[in-house]
Amino acid sequence: ETLANEVAAREGVRIYDIEFAGGAQGRVLRVFIDKDGGVGIDDCANVSRGLNLMLDVVDPIPGGKYNLEVSSPGLERPLKKTWHFQEVVGKKIWIKLNRALESFGSTDKKLKAAKQITETLVAVEANGIRIQVGEEQVVVPFENLEKAKTVFDFNEGKHEKKGHPKKGAHR
């Protein structure tokens, strides 16, 4: 992570996440980068080249061959670190819980037994996240989140242009 952060800073991006996976079929070091305005193919290529050179010299990963992949975390990006959640306050997120929502105080009749929900992230607190569930807010501790990710909204940012009525509307 230290090496990746060094290369990313030099290239004007930041490290969003790092994964190391694989087994008998081959091992993969995945480095996800991000920056304001979005990541382009050149950003990925530059970080990949720079990090590849450093990894060849330092050789911090024991156990033989592996492939290096550098990419954007995508539109529906995983939320793992506190700062990931802080960046998407006010947006819809999907969360998978290790217990039913009612165990965190939810009384919402439709969702109280749910373990997977898509709701608006209201705030990030010291011990967890606050989400809007219907008319109430519920705090879910970080240790009860199995998975979380952003939810891409195709309509976000689309606004009706002034002077142009909606399709089918009459003036």
mmCIF file of N, CA and C in Angstrom, residues 91-143:
data_model
loop_
_atom_site.group_PDB
_atom_site.id
_atom_site.type_symbol
_atom_site.label_atom_id
_atom_site.label_comp_id
_atom_site.label_asym_id
_atom_site.label_seq_id
_atom_site.Cartn_x
_atom_site.Cartn_y
_atom_site.Cartn_z
ATOM 1 N N LYS A 91 -26.246 10.135 -0.424
ATOM 2 C CA LYS A 91 -26.500 9.306 -1.606
ATOM 3 C C LYS A 91 -27.067 7.944 -1.187
ATOM 4 N N LYS A 92 -27.639 7.263 -2.172
ATOM 5 C CA LYS A 92 -28.157 5.912 -1.940
ATOM 6 C C LYS A 92 -26.996 4.926 -1.888
ATOM 7 N N ILE A 93 -27.064 4.029 -0.916
ATOM 8 C CA ILE A 93 -26.086 2.946 -0.832
ATOM 9 C C ILE A 93 -26.826 1.635 -0.596
ATOM 10 N N TRP A 94 -26.204 0.553 -0.991
ATOM 11 C CA TRP A 94 -26.710 -0.796 -0.727
ATOM 12 C C TRP A 94 -25.858 -1.372 0.376
ATOM 13 N N ILE A 95 -26.510 -1.951 1.383
ATOM 14 C CA ILE A 95 -25.759 -2.597 2.455
ATOM 15 C C ILE A 95 -26.302 -3.993 2.708
ATOM 16 N N LYS A 96 -25.391 -4.879 3.080
ATOM 17 C CA LYS A 96 -25.745 -6.228 3.500
ATOM 18 C C LYS A 96 -25.337 -6.330 4.957
ATOM 19 N N LEU A 97 -26.297 -6.684 5.810
ATOM 20 C CA LEU A 97 -26.082 -6.733 7.255
ATOM 21 C C LEU A 97 -25.917 -8.161 7.738
ATOM 22 N N ASN A 98 -25.287 -8.328 8.898
ATOM 23 C CA ASN A 98 -25.155 -9.665 9.462
ATOM 24 C C ASN A 98 -26.321 -10.011 10.390
ATOM 25 N N ARG A 99 -27.250 -9.064 10.578
ATOM 26 C CA ARG A 99 -28.473 -9.293 11.358
ATOM 27 C C ARG A 99 -29.599 -8.483 10.714
ATOM 28 N N ALA A 100 -30.807 -8.795 11.105
ATOM 29 C CA ALA A 100 -31.969 -8.077 10.570
ATOM 30 C C ALA A 100 -31.957 -6.622 11.015
ATOM 31 N N LEU A 101 -32.520 -5.765 10.182
ATOM 32 C CA LEU A 101 -32.539 -4.328 10.434
ATOM 33 C C LEU A 101 -33.218 -3.975 11.756
ATOM 34 N N GLU A 102 -34.216 -4.764 12.167
ATOM 35 C CA GLU A 102 -34.917 -4.472 13.415
ATOM 36 C C GLU A 102 -33.995 -4.548 14.630
ATOM 37 N N SER A 103 -32.909 -5.301 14.549
ATOM 38 C CA SER A 103 -31.986 -5.407 15.686
ATOM 39 C C SER A 103 -31.209 -4.107 15.906
ATOM 40 N N PHE A 104 -31.323 -3.162 14.974
ATOM 41 C CA PHE A 104 -30.683 -1.854 15.121
ATOM 42 C C PHE A 104 -31.707 -0.778 15.451
ATOM 43 N N GLY A 105 -32.941 -1.212 15.789
ATOM 44 C CA GLY A 105 -33.971 -0.276 16.229
ATOM 45 C C GLY A 105 -35.000 0.097 15.191
ATOM 46 N N SER A 106 -34.942 -0.486 14.009
ATOM 47 C CA SER A 106 -35.915 -0.143 12.970
ATOM 48 C C SER A 106 -37.272 -0.735 13.294
ATOM 49 N N THR A 107 -38.304 0.085 13.125
ATOM 50 C CA THR A 107 -39.678 -0.382 13.305
ATOM 51 C C THR A 107 -40.435 -0.388 11.983
ATOM 52 N N ASP A 108 -39.734 -0.101 10.893
ATOM 53 C CA ASP A 108 -40.352 -0.080 9.563
ATOM 54 C C ASP A 108 -40.925 -1.469 9.271
ATOM 55 N N LYS A 109 -42.236 -1.532 9.072
ATOM 56 C CA LYS A 109 -42.916 -2.822 8.912
ATOM 57 C C LYS A 109 -42.418 -3.625 7.718
ATOM 58 N N LYS A 110 -42.108 -2.924 6.596
ATOM 59 C CA LYS A 110 -41.673 -3.617 5.388
ATOM 60 C C LYS A 110 -40.231 -4.103 5.482
ATOM 61 N N LEU A 111 -39.388 -3.344 6.157
ATOM 62 C CA LEU A 111 -37.953 -3.625 6.110
ATOM 63 C C LEU A 111 -37.341 -4.171 7.395
ATOM 64 N N LYS A 112 -38.103 -4.269 8.478
ATOM 65 C CA LYS A 112 -37.471 -4.617 9.751
ATOM 66 C C LYS A 112 -36.780 -5.984 9.748
ATOM 67 N N ALA A 113 -37.226 -6.910 8.922
ATOM 68 C CA ALA A 113 -36.583 -8.225 8.857
ATOM 69 C C ALA A 113 -35.484 -8.283 7.794
ATOM 70 N N ALA A 114 -35.303 -7.198 7.067
ATOM 71 C CA ALA A 114 -34.347 -7.178 5.953
ATOM 72 C C ALA A 114 -32.902 -7.251 6.435
ATOM 73 N N LYS A 115 -32.079 -7.924 5.639
ATOM 74 C CA LYS A 115 -30.636 -7.956 5.863
ATOM 75 C C LYS A 115 -29.893 -7.279 4.715
ATOM 76 N N GLN A 116 -30.607 -6.986 3.634
ATOM 77 C CA GLN A 116 -30.031 -6.264 2.500
ATOM 78 C C GLN A 116 -30.997 -5.151 2.141
ATOM 79 N N ILE A 117 -30.486 -3.917 2.120
ATOM 80 C CA ILE A 117 -31.347 -2.784 1.809
ATOM 81 C C ILE A 117 -30.586 -1.735 1.001
ATOM 82 N N THR A 118 -31.341 -0.939 0.279
ATOM 83 C CA THR A 118 -30.791 0.214 -0.429
ATOM 84 C C THR A 118 -31.490 1.434 0.147
ATOM 85 N N GLU A 119 -30.726 2.273 0.816
ATOM 86 C CA GLU A 119 -31.283 3.459 1.472
ATOM 87 C C GLU A 119 -30.287 4.606 1.378
ATOM 88 N N THR A 120 -30.707 5.783 1.817
ATOM 89 C CA THR A 120 -29.853 6.959 1.787
ATOM 90 C C THR A 120 -28.947 6.994 3.012
ATOM 91 N N LEU A 121 -27.670 7.242 2.773
ATOM 92 C CA LEU A 121 -26.698 7.398 3.856
ATOM 93 C C LEU A 121 -26.829 8.826 4.374
ATOM 94 N N VAL A 122 -27.205 8.958 5.633
ATOM 95 C CA VAL A 122 -27.446 10.275 6.235
ATOM 96 C C VAL A 122 -26.175 10.844 6.852
ATOM 97 N N ALA A 123 -25.412 9.979 7.530
ATOM 98 C CA ALA A 123 -24.207 10.456 8.222
ATOM 99 C C ALA A 123 -23.285 9.291 8.527
ATOM 100 N N VAL A 124 -22.030 9.629 8.774
ATOM 101 C CA VAL A 124 -21.051 8.650 9.238
ATOM 102 C C VAL A 124 -20.714 9.053 10.662
ATOM 103 N N GLU A 125 -20.856 8.111 11.565
ATOM 104 C CA GLU A 125 -20.595 8.377 12.973
ATOM 105 C C GLU A 125 -19.355 7.606 13.408
ATOM 106 N N ALA A 126 -18.919 7.837 14.621
ATOM 107 C CA ALA A 126 -17.692 7.210 15.118
ATOM 108 C C ALA A 126 -17.750 5.689 15.047
ATOM 109 N N ASN A 127 -18.916 5.123 15.332
ATOM 110 C CA ASN A 127 -19.009 3.659 15.387
ATOM 111 C C ASN A 127 -19.765 3.028 14.235
ATOM 112 N N GLY A 128 -20.327 3.846 13.323
ATOM 113 C CA GLY A 128 -21.102 3.255 12.243
ATOM 114 C C GLY A 128 -21.689 4.289 11.318
ATOM 115 N N ILE A 129 -22.728 3.857 10.597
ATOM 116 C CA ILE A 129 -23.380 4.743 9.631
ATOM 117 C C ILE A 129 -24.833 4.955 10.038
ATOM 118 N N ARG A 130 -25.367 6.122 9.701
ATOM 119 C CA ARG A 130 -26.777 6.450 9.935
ATOM 120 C C ARG A 130 -27.457 6.457 8.578
ATOM 121 N N ILE A 131 -28.525 5.633 8.468
ATOM 122 C CA ILE A 131 -29.260 5.542 7.213
ATOM 123 C C ILE A 131 -30.712 5.944 7.429
ATOM 124 N N GLN A 132 -31.327 6.431 6.355
ATOM 125 C CA GLN A 132 -32.746 6.795 6.386
ATOM 126 C C GLN A 132 -33.537 5.573 5.976
ATOM 127 N N VAL A 133 -34.439 5.120 6.839
ATOM 128 C CA VAL A 133 -35.298 3.976 6.543
ATOM 129 C C VAL A 133 -36.734 4.453 6.696
ATOM 130 N N GLY A 134 -37.378 4.729 5.580
ATOM 131 C CA GLY A 134 -38.738 5.268 5.636
ATOM 132 C C GLY A 134 -38.737 6.607 6.350
ATOM 133 N N GLU A 135 -39.483 6.689 7.436
ATOM 134 C CA GLU A 135 -39.591 7.930 8.215
ATOM 135 C C GLU A 135 -38.595 7.998 9.367
ATOM 136 N N GLU A 136 -37.798 6.967 9.552
ATOM 137 C CA GLU A 136 -36.876 6.943 10.696
ATOM 138 C C GLU A 136 -35.425 6.831 10.239
ATOM 139 N N GLN A 137 -34.531 7.136 11.161
ATOM 140 C CA GLN A 137 -33.108 6.958 10.906
ATOM 141 C C GLN A 137 -32.593 5.858 11.825
ATOM 142 N N VAL A 138 -31.708 5.038 11.276
ATOM 143 C CA VAL A 138 -31.171 3.900 12.007
ATOM 144 C C VAL A 138 -29.652 3.950 11.928
ATOM 145 N N VAL A 139 -28.996 3.679 13.063
ATOM 146 C CA VAL A 139 -27.540 3.606 13.085
ATOM 147 C C VAL A 139 -27.127 2.141 13.026
ATOM 148 N N VAL A 140 -26.275 1.828 12.056
ATOM 149 C CA VAL A 140 -25.751 0.470 11.899
ATOM 150 C C VAL A 140 -24.259 0.517 12.201
ATOM 151 N N PRO A 141 -23.813 -0.211 13.238
ATOM 152 C CA PRO A 141 -22.376 -0.238 13.550
ATOM 153 C C PRO A 141 -21.581 -0.871 12.405
ATOM 154 N N PHE A 142 -20.354 -0.362 12.207
ATOM 155 C CA PHE A 142 -19.495 -0.880 11.136
ATOM 156 C C PHE A 142 -19.334 -2.397 11.216
ATOM 157 N N GLU A 143 -19.224 -2.944 12.432
ATOM 158 C CA GLU A 143 -18.985 -4.388 12.551
ATOM 159 C C GLU A 143 -20.181 -5.223 12.095
#
